[in-house]
Amino acid sequence: ESGSVFLIYLTANGSDSKKLRVEDSMDSPPSRVIHIRKLPNEVSETEVIALGLPFGKVTNILMLKGKNQAFLELGTEEAAVTMVNYYTAVTPQVRNVPVFIQYSNHKELKTDSALNQRAQAVLQAVSAVQEGGSPSSAAGESVLTPAPSPVLRIIIDNMFYPVTLDVLQQIFSKFGTVMKIITFTKNNQFQALLQFSDPVNAQQAKLSLDGQNIYNSCCTLRIDFSKLVNLNVKYNNDKSRDYTRPELPAGDGQPPVDPSVAATLSKDSTSLLGTPSGMVTSYSSGGGFPSSLGAISPLSAAAAAAAAAGRVALSGHSGPGGVLLVSNLNEEMVTPQSLFTLFGVYGDVQRVKILYNKKDSALIQMSDGNQAQLAMSHLNGQKMYGKIIRVTLSKHQTVQLPREGLDDQGLTKDFTSSPLHRFKKPGSKNFQNIFPPSATLHLSNIPENVTEEDLRLLFSNSGGTVKAFKFFQDRKMALLQMSTVEEAIQALIDLHNYDMGRGHRLRVSFSKSTI
């Protein structure tokens, strides 16, 4: 209906009908009134208001129920521009249905309060919460009863991608000060308890975020108030955090979270959410898994901030294949297997091709564009076999295998059915342990008869110096520190999946801790 002009007759209690002239075209100049079309039936005012909330104060709303449309008025034109820019890059969804958003020709909404009573009540309630008061009007109270608790219980459905404590902190702190978070798994489902400094903030977060997807088409938030009104956090680590008490210990076998690590961690989570590079890809049909960590739900703080800064670019995302071009490799040393192992830290490598007439370059096909992006951001500029490698997104969508019977000297290798993929299992713990290359390595699956001496010897044989070592309490895991990041990269390439005897294959990852 864009570009059309239609008249709507709104009748209050059957008496004096009011005419509202609505004319909207795609090319309308910016306005603080937003026209929303193709809304699902039965949609509520609250859900429509939630589309605008992350971008600023919503000052008015008009629902055109019969037409599945609505008008939303924001406090400023600037907020409206941010909202429209953001939703140009990220498809807005209400109840998992894509909706259309554009500027209205109206500069403001004039609504008859008698006609629009319910909407006004909702709006009053929401803005009272936004301003930290409590809804006062009688109508408002029917919509929002006072928040019972500052603690929310969060369950995440369809968790095809990992959601970490830091991702939650990032999203929820849009609504107020997050004081404590505890994450746990119950009935095979990732859950969290999150405490705000004020019940009003908890209420606003619940109102806006319940039912939203953190990532495109997955990781749906289900939010309720907890019966608890205060959380008791004993340890600061990647499972629980008390932001008011940075001095808490990390707990047994848990790497400590020092404030600088926490800061880089939350930076990492924004790259997981895909906004800093503005990577926005579409929902792929690939087996029902989202191809995009990039298109976040409207309510991620990082996304709104990136949109506000005008950084949500549509260029530069790789397609569903996610192929990388790696150059400046050490051609004497590099093999498809060594590239598979190193790049496999950041995603499931499907195929590797070292270029026949340019052997210092290779194409690496990851299982999707996000893994490619993740590998690129962590490995570009790192040293491998003594040379600083360059990693960029390739124009190719896939890596071709050599024709049947053609010998390409083992330069191309297909790893599609490799048992060594770290991220095959949706929701696997490995998703939560993706860190940049670091001198400290995390070792796991260590057989019980293996000593510190054995491991120190093994790792110094890969051509480096072991600076420090520490077993975790159960001795199945350990942290081992090499003297440089380059040595640690080399050790990981050489020793990840190393056969320790009795069917134990050593697992090696980069760690965020130091010893």
Short mmCIF file of C-alpha atoms in Angstrom, two decimals:
data_model
loop_
_atom_site.label_atom_id
_atom_site.label_comp_id
_atom_site.label_asym_id
_atom_site.label_seq_id
_atom_site.Cartn_x
_atom_site.Cartn_y
_atom_site.Cartn_z
CA GLU A 1 0.00 0.00 0.00
CA SER A 2 2.97 2.28 -0.14
CA GLY A 3 2.34 5.37 -2.17
CA SER A 4 -1.42 5.06 -1.86
CA VAL A 5 -3.75 7.48 -0.15
CA PHE A 6 -6.59 6.11 1.91
CA LEU A 7 -9.12 7.43 4.35
CA ILE A 8 -9.80 5.77 7.62
CA TYR A 9 -12.94 6.41 9.59
CA LEU A 10 -12.50 5.88 13.26
CA THR A 11 -15.65 5.87 15.31
CA ALA A 12 -15.68 6.37 19.04
CA ASN A 13 -18.61 4.54 20.64
CA GLY A 14 -20.56 4.87 17.43
CA SER A 15 -20.64 8.67 17.61
CA ASP A 16 -18.89 11.43 15.63
CA SER A 17 -16.60 9.76 13.13
CA LYS A 18 -13.24 11.38 12.67
CA LYS A 19 -11.36 11.30 9.39
CA LEU A 20 -7.68 10.56 9.47
CA ARG A 21 -5.99 11.03 6.14
CA VAL A 22 -3.05 8.70 5.74
CA GLU A 23 -0.67 8.95 2.85
CA ASP A 24 2.63 7.19 2.85
CA SER A 25 5.29 6.55 0.31
CA MET A 26 8.63 4.82 0.54
CA ASP A 27 10.46 8.02 -0.30
CA SER A 28 8.95 10.23 2.38
CA PRO A 29 11.45 12.58 4.00
CA PRO A 30 12.48 11.72 7.59
CA SER A 31 9.77 12.25 10.18
CA ARG A 32 9.47 11.29 13.83
CA VAL A 33 6.31 9.38 12.88
CA ILE A 34 6.98 5.87 11.61
CA HIS A 35 4.48 3.91 9.52
CA ILE A 36 4.55 0.16 10.21
CA ARG A 37 2.81 -2.24 7.79
CA LYS A 38 2.07 -5.98 7.45
CA LEU A 39 1.73 -6.48 11.22
CA PRO A 40 0.45 -9.91 12.27
CA ASN A 41 -3.20 -10.10 13.39
CA GLU A 42 -3.85 -9.78 17.12
CA VAL A 43 -0.64 -7.77 17.64
CA SER A 44 -0.68 -5.68 20.83
CA GLU A 45 0.29 -2.03 21.34
CA THR A 46 3.11 -3.17 23.62
CA GLU A 47 4.71 -5.22 20.84
CA VAL A 48 4.60 -2.30 18.41
CA ILE A 49 6.00 0.10 21.02
CA ALA A 50 8.83 -2.40 21.68
CA LEU A 51 10.03 -1.89 18.08
CA GLY A 52 10.74 1.76 18.85
CA LEU A 53 11.87 1.55 22.48
CA PRO A 54 15.59 0.86 21.95
CA PHE A 55 15.91 4.02 19.89
CA GLY A 56 14.36 6.56 22.26
CA LYS A 57 11.13 7.66 23.89
CA VAL A 58 7.92 6.62 22.12
CA THR A 59 5.48 9.54 22.42
CA ASN A 60 2.37 8.30 20.60
CA ILE A 61 0.91 5.28 18.85
CA LEU A 62 -2.04 4.66 16.60
CA MET A 63 -3.07 1.10 15.74
CA LEU A 64 -5.02 0.46 12.53
CA LYS A 65 -6.14 -3.03 13.52
CA GLY A 66 -8.22 -3.85 10.43
CA LYS A 67 -5.36 -2.89 8.13
CA ASN A 68 -2.57 -4.60 10.10
CA GLN A 69 -0.81 -1.26 10.32
CA ALA A 70 0.28 1.16 12.98
CA PHE A 71 1.84 4.58 13.39
CA LEU A 72 4.50 5.13 16.02
CA GLU A 73 5.63 8.62 17.02
CA LEU A 74 9.10 8.96 18.54
CA GLY A 75 10.25 11.82 20.75
CA THR A 76 12.73 13.14 18.18
CA GLU A 77 13.31 12.88 14.45
CA GLU A 78 16.86 11.73 15.21
CA ALA A 79 15.54 8.68 17.10
CA ALA A 80 13.24 7.90 14.16
CA VAL A 81 16.14 8.14 11.67
CA THR A 82 18.23 5.76 13.80
CA MET A 83 15.30 3.35 13.96
CA VAL A 84 14.65 3.39 10.19
CA ASN A 85 18.38 3.05 9.39
CA TYR A 86 18.71 0.13 11.75
CA TYR A 87 15.69 -1.67 10.35
CA THR A 88 16.91 -1.12 6.79
CA ALA A 89 19.78 -3.44 7.62
CA VAL A 90 18.03 -5.78 10.03
CA THR A 91 14.54 -6.98 9.15
CA PRO A 92 12.18 -5.96 11.95
CA GLN A 93 10.05 -8.82 13.24
CA VAL A 94 6.96 -8.98 15.38
CA ARG A 95 6.04 -12.50 16.55
CA ASN A 96 8.61 -13.85 14.05
CA VAL A 97 6.78 -12.16 11.15
CA PRO A 98 8.78 -9.61 9.11
CA VAL A 99 7.09 -6.18 9.13
CA PHE A 100 7.66 -3.13 6.94
CA ILE A 101 8.82 0.17 8.37
CA GLN A 102 9.06 3.57 6.69
CA TYR A 103 8.72 7.28 7.47
CA SER A 104 5.17 8.60 7.55
CA ASN A 105 4.14 11.79 5.75
CA HIS A 106 2.78 13.01 9.07
CA LYS A 107 5.11 15.12 11.15
CA GLU A 108 3.21 14.23 14.31
CA LEU A 109 0.30 12.04 15.34
CA LYS A 110 -2.89 13.77 16.43
CA THR A 111 -5.01 11.12 18.03
CA ASP A 112 -8.31 11.52 19.77
CA SER A 113 -7.68 10.24 23.26
CA ALA A 114 -11.18 8.77 23.46
CA LEU A 115 -10.49 6.71 20.37
CA ASN A 116 -7.08 5.70 21.40
CA GLN A 117 -7.58 5.13 25.10
CA ARG A 118 -6.05 1.70 25.42
CA ALA A 119 -3.00 2.66 23.37
CA GLN A 120 -2.51 5.77 25.49
CA ALA A 121 -2.72 3.68 28.66
CA VAL A 122 -0.04 1.30 27.40
CA LEU A 123 2.11 4.22 26.32
CA GLN A 124 1.76 5.91 29.70
CA ALA A 125 2.69 2.71 31.47
CA VAL A 126 5.73 2.14 29.25
CA SER A 127 7.00 5.70 29.48
CA ALA A 128 6.51 5.70 33.25
CA VAL A 129 8.72 2.63 33.39
CA GLN A 130 11.22 4.28 31.03
CA GLU A 131 11.45 7.32 33.23
CA GLY A 132 11.83 5.16 36.30
CA GLY A 133 8.51 6.10 37.87
CA SER A 134 5.58 3.80 38.31
CA PRO A 135 2.49 3.93 36.13
CA SER A 136 0.01 6.20 37.84
CA SER A 137 -3.10 6.38 35.69
CA ALA A 138 -5.78 3.84 36.48
CA ALA A 139 -5.71 2.70 32.88
CA GLY A 140 -1.96 2.29 33.06
CA GLU A 141 -2.12 0.09 36.08
CA SER A 142 -4.35 -2.40 34.35
CA VAL A 143 -1.54 -2.86 31.85
CA LEU A 144 1.45 -2.84 34.16
CA THR A 145 1.22 -3.93 37.73
CA PRO A 146 4.22 -2.91 39.86
CA ALA A 147 7.19 -5.16 39.24
CA PRO A 148 7.35 -7.92 41.83
CA SER A 149 11.15 -8.30 41.76
CA PRO A 150 14.36 -6.82 40.32
CA VAL A 151 15.37 -10.39 39.35
CA LEU A 152 14.40 -11.89 36.00
CA ARG A 153 14.48 -15.58 35.12
CA ILE A 154 15.56 -15.97 31.50
CA ILE A 155 15.15 -19.14 29.45
CA ILE A 156 16.59 -19.31 25.94
CA ASP A 157 14.76 -21.39 23.34
CA ASN A 158 16.21 -22.56 19.98
CA MET A 159 19.76 -22.03 21.14
CA PHE A 160 21.56 -22.88 17.90
CA TYR A 161 24.22 -20.32 18.72
CA PRO A 162 25.82 -19.79 22.11
CA VAL A 163 24.59 -17.08 24.39
CA THR A 164 27.12 -16.09 27.02
CA LEU A 165 26.82 -14.21 30.26
CA ASP A 166 28.44 -11.21 28.54
CA VAL A 167 25.90 -11.22 25.70
CA LEU A 168 23.09 -11.11 28.27
CA GLN A 169 24.76 -8.29 30.18
CA GLN A 170 25.15 -6.35 26.94
CA ILE A 171 21.50 -6.71 25.92
CA PHE A 172 19.89 -6.20 29.32
CA SER A 173 22.01 -3.25 30.43
CA LYS A 174 20.14 -1.23 27.78
CA PHE A 175 17.34 -1.10 30.36
CA GLY A 176 19.25 -0.21 33.53
CA THR A 177 22.14 -1.26 35.73
CA VAL A 178 22.69 -5.03 35.69
CA MET A 179 24.10 -5.98 39.09
CA LYS A 180 24.38 -9.77 39.04
CA ILE A 181 23.96 -12.66 36.61
CA ILE A 182 23.98 -16.40 37.26
CA THR A 183 23.81 -18.82 34.29
CA PHE A 184 23.07 -22.54 34.49
CA THR A 185 21.64 -25.43 32.50
CA LYS A 186 18.38 -26.99 33.66
CA ASN A 187 16.40 -29.67 31.78
CA ASN A 188 18.98 -29.37 29.00
CA GLN A 189 18.14 -25.70 28.58
CA PHE A 190 20.36 -22.67 29.07
CA GLN A 191 18.85 -20.43 31.76
CA ALA A 192 19.92 -17.34 33.64
CA LEU A 193 18.93 -15.24 36.63
CA LEU A 194 19.66 -11.56 36.14
CA GLN A 195 19.31 -8.88 38.81
CA PHE A 196 18.76 -5.19 38.04
CA SER A 197 19.33 -2.43 40.57
CA ASP A 198 15.63 -1.55 40.36
CA PRO A 199 12.45 -3.64 39.76
CA VAL A 200 11.27 -0.95 37.32
CA ASN A 201 14.21 -1.75 35.01
CA ALA A 202 13.45 -5.46 35.24
CA GLN A 203 9.88 -4.71 34.24
CA GLN A 204 10.89 -2.63 31.28
CA ALA A 205 13.38 -5.26 30.08
CA LYS A 206 10.73 -7.98 30.36
CA LEU A 207 8.21 -5.83 28.49
CA SER A 208 10.61 -5.16 25.62
CA LEU A 209 12.63 -8.36 25.37
CA ASP A 210 10.26 -11.23 26.15
CA GLY A 211 9.77 -13.25 22.96
CA GLN A 212 12.55 -11.44 21.05
CA ASN A 213 15.31 -13.32 19.24
CA ILE A 214 18.87 -12.45 20.20
CA TYR A 215 20.09 -13.60 16.80
CA ASN A 216 18.22 -13.94 13.55
CA SER A 217 15.59 -16.68 13.88
CA CYS A 218 17.11 -18.29 16.96
CA CYS A 219 17.90 -17.87 20.66
CA THR A 220 14.45 -16.67 21.70
CA LEU A 221 14.24 -15.01 25.10
CA ARG A 222 11.50 -16.22 27.48
CA ILE A 223 11.43 -13.92 30.48
CA ASP A 224 9.58 -14.08 33.81
CA PHE A 225 10.04 -12.44 37.17
CA SER A 226 11.96 -14.68 39.56
CA LYS A 227 10.57 -15.45 43.01
CA LEU A 228 13.96 -14.39 44.36
CA VAL A 229 14.46 -10.71 45.07
CA ASN A 230 18.23 -10.89 45.56
CA LEU A 231 20.92 -13.14 44.05
CA ASN A 232 23.85 -14.47 46.01
CA VAL A 233 26.88 -14.74 43.72
CA LYS A 234 29.95 -16.51 45.15
CA TYR A 235 32.29 -16.45 42.16
CA ASN A 236 33.09 -14.13 39.26
CA ASN A 237 33.69 -16.30 36.21
CA ASP A 238 32.01 -17.10 32.91
CA LYS A 239 29.04 -18.78 34.66
CA SER A 240 28.23 -16.14 37.29
CA ARG A 241 29.15 -12.53 37.90
CA ASP A 242 28.52 -9.91 40.56
CA TYR A 243 29.34 -6.56 38.91
CA THR A 244 29.19 -4.81 42.28
CA ARG A 245 31.99 -7.01 43.75
CA PRO A 246 34.89 -7.32 41.29
CA GLU A 247 37.09 -8.76 44.05
CA LEU A 248 35.22 -12.13 44.23
CA PRO A 249 37.32 -15.25 43.53
CA ALA A 250 36.91 -17.25 40.31
CA GLY A 251 36.12 -20.55 42.04
CA ASP A 252 37.54 -24.03 41.49
CA GLY A 253 38.90 -24.74 38.07
CA GLN A 254 37.46 -21.49 36.75
CA PRO A 255 39.70 -18.90 35.17
CA PRO A 256 39.37 -15.58 37.02
CA VAL A 257 37.71 -12.64 35.33
CA ASP A 258 39.88 -9.61 35.71
CA PRO A 259 38.22 -6.31 34.74
CA SER A 260 40.29 -5.92 31.58
CA VAL A 261 39.40 -9.44 30.50
CA ALA A 262 35.76 -8.72 31.18
CA ALA A 263 36.05 -5.68 28.93
CA THR A 264 37.63 -7.61 26.06
CA LEU A 265 35.10 -10.35 26.59
CA SER A 266 32.21 -8.03 26.08
CA LYS A 267 33.99 -6.69 23.01
CA ASP A 268 34.14 -10.27 21.79
CA SER A 269 30.47 -10.69 22.34
CA THR A 270 29.71 -7.70 20.16
CA SER A 271 31.66 -9.32 17.39
CA LEU A 272 29.70 -12.49 17.97
CA LEU A 273 26.58 -10.43 17.59
CA GLY A 274 28.13 -9.21 14.43
CA THR A 275 27.66 -5.48 14.74
CA PRO A 276 31.11 -3.88 14.85
CA SER A 277 31.87 -4.92 11.32
CA GLY A 278 28.27 -4.33 10.39
CA MET A 279 27.92 -7.85 9.16
CA VAL A 280 24.31 -8.43 8.36
CA THR A 281 23.45 -11.59 6.48
CA SER A 282 20.13 -13.13 5.76
CA TYR A 283 18.50 -16.22 7.21
CA SER A 284 19.89 -19.08 5.19
CA SER A 285 17.87 -22.11 4.32
CA GLY A 286 20.79 -24.25 5.46
CA GLY A 287 19.09 -26.93 7.49
CA GLY A 288 17.06 -24.46 9.45
CA PHE A 289 20.12 -22.94 11.14
CA PRO A 290 20.50 -19.21 11.07
CA SER A 291 23.34 -18.14 8.87
CA SER A 292 23.55 -14.91 10.69
CA LEU A 293 24.83 -13.92 14.03
CA GLY A 294 24.78 -10.52 12.41
CA ALA A 295 21.13 -9.68 12.22
CA ILE A 296 20.39 -9.26 15.86
CA SER A 297 16.98 -8.57 17.23
CA PRO A 298 16.24 -4.87 17.46
CA LEU A 299 16.84 -4.91 21.14
CA SER A 300 20.52 -5.54 21.41
CA ALA A 301 22.19 -2.51 22.86
CA ALA A 302 25.20 -3.01 20.66
CA ALA A 303 23.03 -3.05 17.59
CA ALA A 304 21.15 0.08 18.48
CA ALA A 305 24.43 1.82 19.25
CA ALA A 306 25.99 0.67 16.00
CA ALA A 307 22.91 1.76 14.09
CA ALA A 308 23.02 5.13 15.81
CA ALA A 309 26.62 5.52 14.75
CA GLY A 310 25.51 4.69 11.22
CA ARG A 311 27.81 1.72 11.11
CA VAL A 312 25.36 -0.96 10.08
CA ALA A 313 26.69 -1.54 6.59
CA LEU A 314 25.27 -4.14 4.27
CA SER A 315 28.49 -4.54 2.36
CA GLY A 316 31.27 -6.90 3.17
CA HIS A 317 29.30 -9.85 4.43
CA SER A 318 30.24 -13.20 3.05
CA GLY A 319 27.59 -15.43 1.60
CA PRO A 320 26.32 -18.62 3.18
CA GLY A 321 29.54 -20.40 2.11
CA GLY A 322 31.91 -18.17 4.04
CA VAL A 323 35.15 -18.64 2.10
CA LEU A 324 38.37 -16.97 3.30
CA LEU A 325 41.47 -16.09 1.32
CA VAL A 326 44.64 -16.47 3.41
CA SER A 327 47.88 -15.06 2.01
CA ASN A 328 51.56 -14.60 2.97
CA LEU A 329 51.71 -18.20 4.21
CA ASN A 330 55.03 -19.99 4.69
CA GLU A 331 54.80 -22.21 1.61
CA GLU A 332 57.59 -24.55 2.76
CA MET A 333 55.70 -25.45 5.92
CA VAL A 334 51.96 -24.94 5.44
CA THR A 335 49.61 -27.88 4.77
CA PRO A 336 45.82 -28.14 4.41
CA GLN A 337 45.83 -30.01 7.74
CA SER A 338 47.63 -27.20 9.62
CA LEU A 339 45.18 -24.61 8.25
CA PHE A 340 42.26 -26.90 9.15
CA THR A 341 43.50 -27.13 12.75
CA LEU A 342 44.17 -23.42 13.27
CA PHE A 343 41.05 -22.09 11.53
CA GLY A 344 39.04 -24.88 13.16
CA VAL A 345 39.38 -23.02 16.47
CA TYR A 346 36.86 -20.46 15.13
CA GLY A 347 34.49 -22.61 13.09
CA ASP A 348 34.05 -25.89 11.23
CA VAL A 349 36.41 -25.89 8.24
CA GLN A 350 34.81 -27.71 5.30
CA ARG A 351 37.51 -27.51 2.62
CA VAL A 352 41.04 -26.12 2.22
CA LYS A 353 42.79 -25.40 -1.10
CA ILE A 354 46.39 -24.19 -1.25
CA LEU A 355 46.62 -22.37 -4.60
CA TYR A 356 48.58 -24.37 -7.17
CA ASN A 357 50.40 -21.45 -8.78
CA LYS A 358 50.57 -19.27 -5.66
CA LYS A 359 51.48 -21.61 -2.85
CA ASP A 360 51.71 -18.84 -0.23
CA SER A 361 47.92 -18.43 -0.49
CA ALA A 362 44.97 -20.67 0.34
CA LEU A 363 41.18 -20.69 0.20
CA ILE A 364 39.43 -21.94 3.32
CA GLN A 365 35.71 -22.72 3.31
CA MET A 366 34.04 -22.39 6.72
CA SER A 367 30.53 -23.70 7.37
CA ASP A 368 28.98 -20.22 7.28
CA GLY A 369 29.67 -16.53 6.93
CA ASN A 370 29.79 -15.89 10.68
CA GLN A 371 32.50 -18.45 11.29
CA ALA A 372 34.46 -16.94 8.41
CA GLN A 373 34.06 -13.48 9.93
CA LEU A 374 35.10 -14.78 13.37
CA ALA A 375 38.21 -16.54 12.00
CA MET A 376 39.16 -13.47 10.00
CA SER A 377 38.84 -11.09 12.94
CA HIS A 378 40.94 -13.35 15.20
CA LEU A 379 43.62 -14.63 12.81
CA ASN A 380 44.37 -11.77 10.42
CA GLY A 381 47.81 -10.38 11.34
CA GLN A 382 48.85 -13.39 13.49
CA LYS A 383 52.13 -15.23 12.92
CA MET A 384 52.04 -18.78 11.53
CA TYR A 385 55.31 -20.60 10.76
CA GLY A 386 57.23 -17.33 11.19
CA LYS A 387 55.16 -15.25 8.75
CA ILE A 388 52.41 -12.70 9.43
CA ILE A 389 49.34 -14.04 7.65
CA ARG A 390 46.63 -11.94 5.97
CA VAL A 391 43.04 -13.17 6.11
CA THR A 392 40.27 -11.61 3.99
CA LEU A 393 36.83 -12.69 2.77
CA SER A 394 37.01 -14.33 -0.65
CA LYS A 395 34.64 -13.67 -3.56
CA HIS A 396 34.24 -17.43 -3.97
CA GLN A 397 31.14 -19.02 -2.48
CA THR A 398 32.69 -22.50 -2.24
CA VAL A 399 36.05 -24.21 -2.68
CA GLN A 400 36.06 -26.53 -5.72
CA LEU A 401 37.49 -30.03 -5.34
CA PRO A 402 39.90 -31.22 -8.09
CA ARG A 403 38.25 -33.23 -10.88
CA GLU A 404 38.07 -37.02 -10.45
CA GLY A 405 41.41 -38.67 -11.03
CA LEU A 406 43.31 -35.38 -11.14
CA ASP A 407 46.32 -35.26 -8.82
CA ASP A 408 46.77 -31.80 -7.31
CA GLN A 409 49.68 -32.92 -5.06
CA GLY A 410 47.47 -32.97 -1.95
CA LEU A 411 46.90 -29.19 -2.08
CA THR A 412 43.11 -29.51 -1.76
CA LYS A 413 41.52 -31.38 1.10
CA ASP A 414 37.85 -32.00 1.90
CA PHE A 415 37.14 -31.98 5.64
CA THR A 416 33.33 -32.05 5.33
CA SER A 417 32.96 -35.28 7.29
CA SER A 418 35.88 -34.71 9.69
CA PRO A 419 35.18 -35.95 13.23
CA LEU A 420 37.30 -33.03 14.51
CA HIS A 421 34.78 -30.22 13.97
CA ARG A 422 34.41 -28.35 17.27
CA PHE A 423 31.02 -26.74 16.58
CA LYS A 424 28.88 -29.53 15.12
CA LYS A 425 26.67 -29.80 18.20
CA PRO A 426 24.22 -26.89 18.59
CA GLY A 427 24.70 -25.20 21.96
CA SER A 428 28.03 -27.02 22.50
CA LYS A 429 30.25 -25.64 25.30
CA ASN A 430 32.90 -24.92 22.67
CA PHE A 431 30.86 -21.95 21.44
CA GLN A 432 31.40 -20.27 24.78
CA ASN A 433 35.15 -20.75 24.71
CA ILE A 434 36.17 -18.90 21.56
CA PHE A 435 39.04 -16.54 22.35
CA PRO A 436 41.70 -14.69 20.37
CA PRO A 437 45.08 -16.40 19.96
CA SER A 438 46.95 -16.10 23.27
CA ALA A 439 50.19 -17.40 24.79
CA THR A 440 48.15 -19.40 27.32
CA LEU A 441 46.55 -22.61 26.06
CA HIS A 442 43.69 -24.56 27.59
CA LEU A 443 44.27 -28.34 27.48
CA SER A 444 41.54 -30.89 28.08
CA ASN A 445 40.95 -34.65 27.81
CA ILE A 446 44.25 -35.35 29.61
CA PRO A 447 44.58 -39.03 30.68
CA GLU A 448 45.00 -39.49 34.45
CA ASN A 449 48.51 -41.01 34.30
CA VAL A 450 49.96 -37.99 32.44
CA THR A 451 52.11 -35.67 34.57
CA GLU A 452 52.98 -31.99 34.34
CA GLU A 453 56.50 -33.05 33.23
CA ASP A 454 55.09 -35.09 30.32
CA LEU A 455 53.04 -32.13 29.09
CA ARG A 456 55.86 -29.60 29.53
CA LEU A 457 58.15 -31.88 27.49
CA LEU A 458 55.54 -32.47 24.80
CA PHE A 459 54.87 -28.75 24.34
CA SER A 460 58.52 -27.66 24.42
CA ASN A 461 59.15 -30.16 21.61
CA SER A 462 56.89 -28.11 19.35
CA GLY A 463 59.67 -25.53 19.27
CA GLY A 464 58.92 -23.15 22.09
CA THR A 465 59.43 -22.55 25.80
CA VAL A 466 56.82 -23.51 28.38
CA LYS A 467 56.68 -20.61 30.82
CA ALA A 468 54.03 -21.83 33.27
CA PHE A 469 51.67 -24.73 33.88
CA LYS A 470 48.68 -25.38 36.10
CA PHE A 471 46.41 -28.41 36.41
CA PHE A 472 42.72 -27.85 37.09
CA GLN A 473 41.44 -29.67 40.15
CA ASP A 474 40.25 -32.81 38.34
CA ARG A 475 43.59 -33.03 36.40
CA LYS A 476 41.66 -33.72 33.18
CA MET A 477 42.28 -30.09 32.17
CA ALA A 478 45.20 -27.69 32.48
CA LEU A 479 46.44 -24.25 31.49
CA LEU A 480 49.84 -24.10 29.82
CA GLN A 481 51.63 -20.88 28.94
CA MET A 482 54.12 -20.60 26.08
CA SER A 483 56.51 -17.64 25.91
CA THR A 484 54.82 -16.01 22.87
CA VAL A 485 51.48 -16.13 21.06
CA GLU A 486 53.28 -17.40 17.95
CA GLU A 487 54.67 -20.38 19.91
CA ALA A 488 51.20 -21.10 21.29
CA ILE A 489 49.70 -21.04 17.75
CA GLN A 490 52.41 -23.48 16.65
CA ALA A 491 51.80 -25.77 19.64
CA LEU A 492 48.05 -25.78 18.99
CA ILE A 493 48.59 -26.70 15.31
CA ASP A 494 51.00 -29.51 16.27
CA LEU A 495 49.27 -30.91 19.33
CA HIS A 496 45.50 -30.42 19.09
CA ASN A 497 44.08 -33.95 18.70
CA TYR A 498 47.47 -35.45 19.66
CA ASP A 499 47.12 -39.12 20.62
CA MET A 500 47.90 -39.41 24.35
CA GLY A 501 47.28 -43.17 24.38
CA ARG A 502 44.24 -45.16 25.65
CA GLY A 503 41.99 -43.43 23.14
CA HIS A 504 42.61 -39.99 24.69
CA ARG A 505 43.01 -37.26 22.10
CA LEU A 506 44.38 -34.04 23.59
CA ARG A 507 42.16 -30.99 22.98
CA VAL A 508 43.92 -27.63 22.75
CA SER A 509 42.28 -24.18 22.67
CA PHE A 510 43.35 -20.60 23.30
CA SER A 511 42.52 -19.40 26.81
CA LYS A 512 41.42 -16.01 28.09
CA SER A 513 43.29 -16.57 31.36
CA THR A 514 46.89 -16.17 32.32
CA ILE A 515 48.62 -18.34 34.90
#
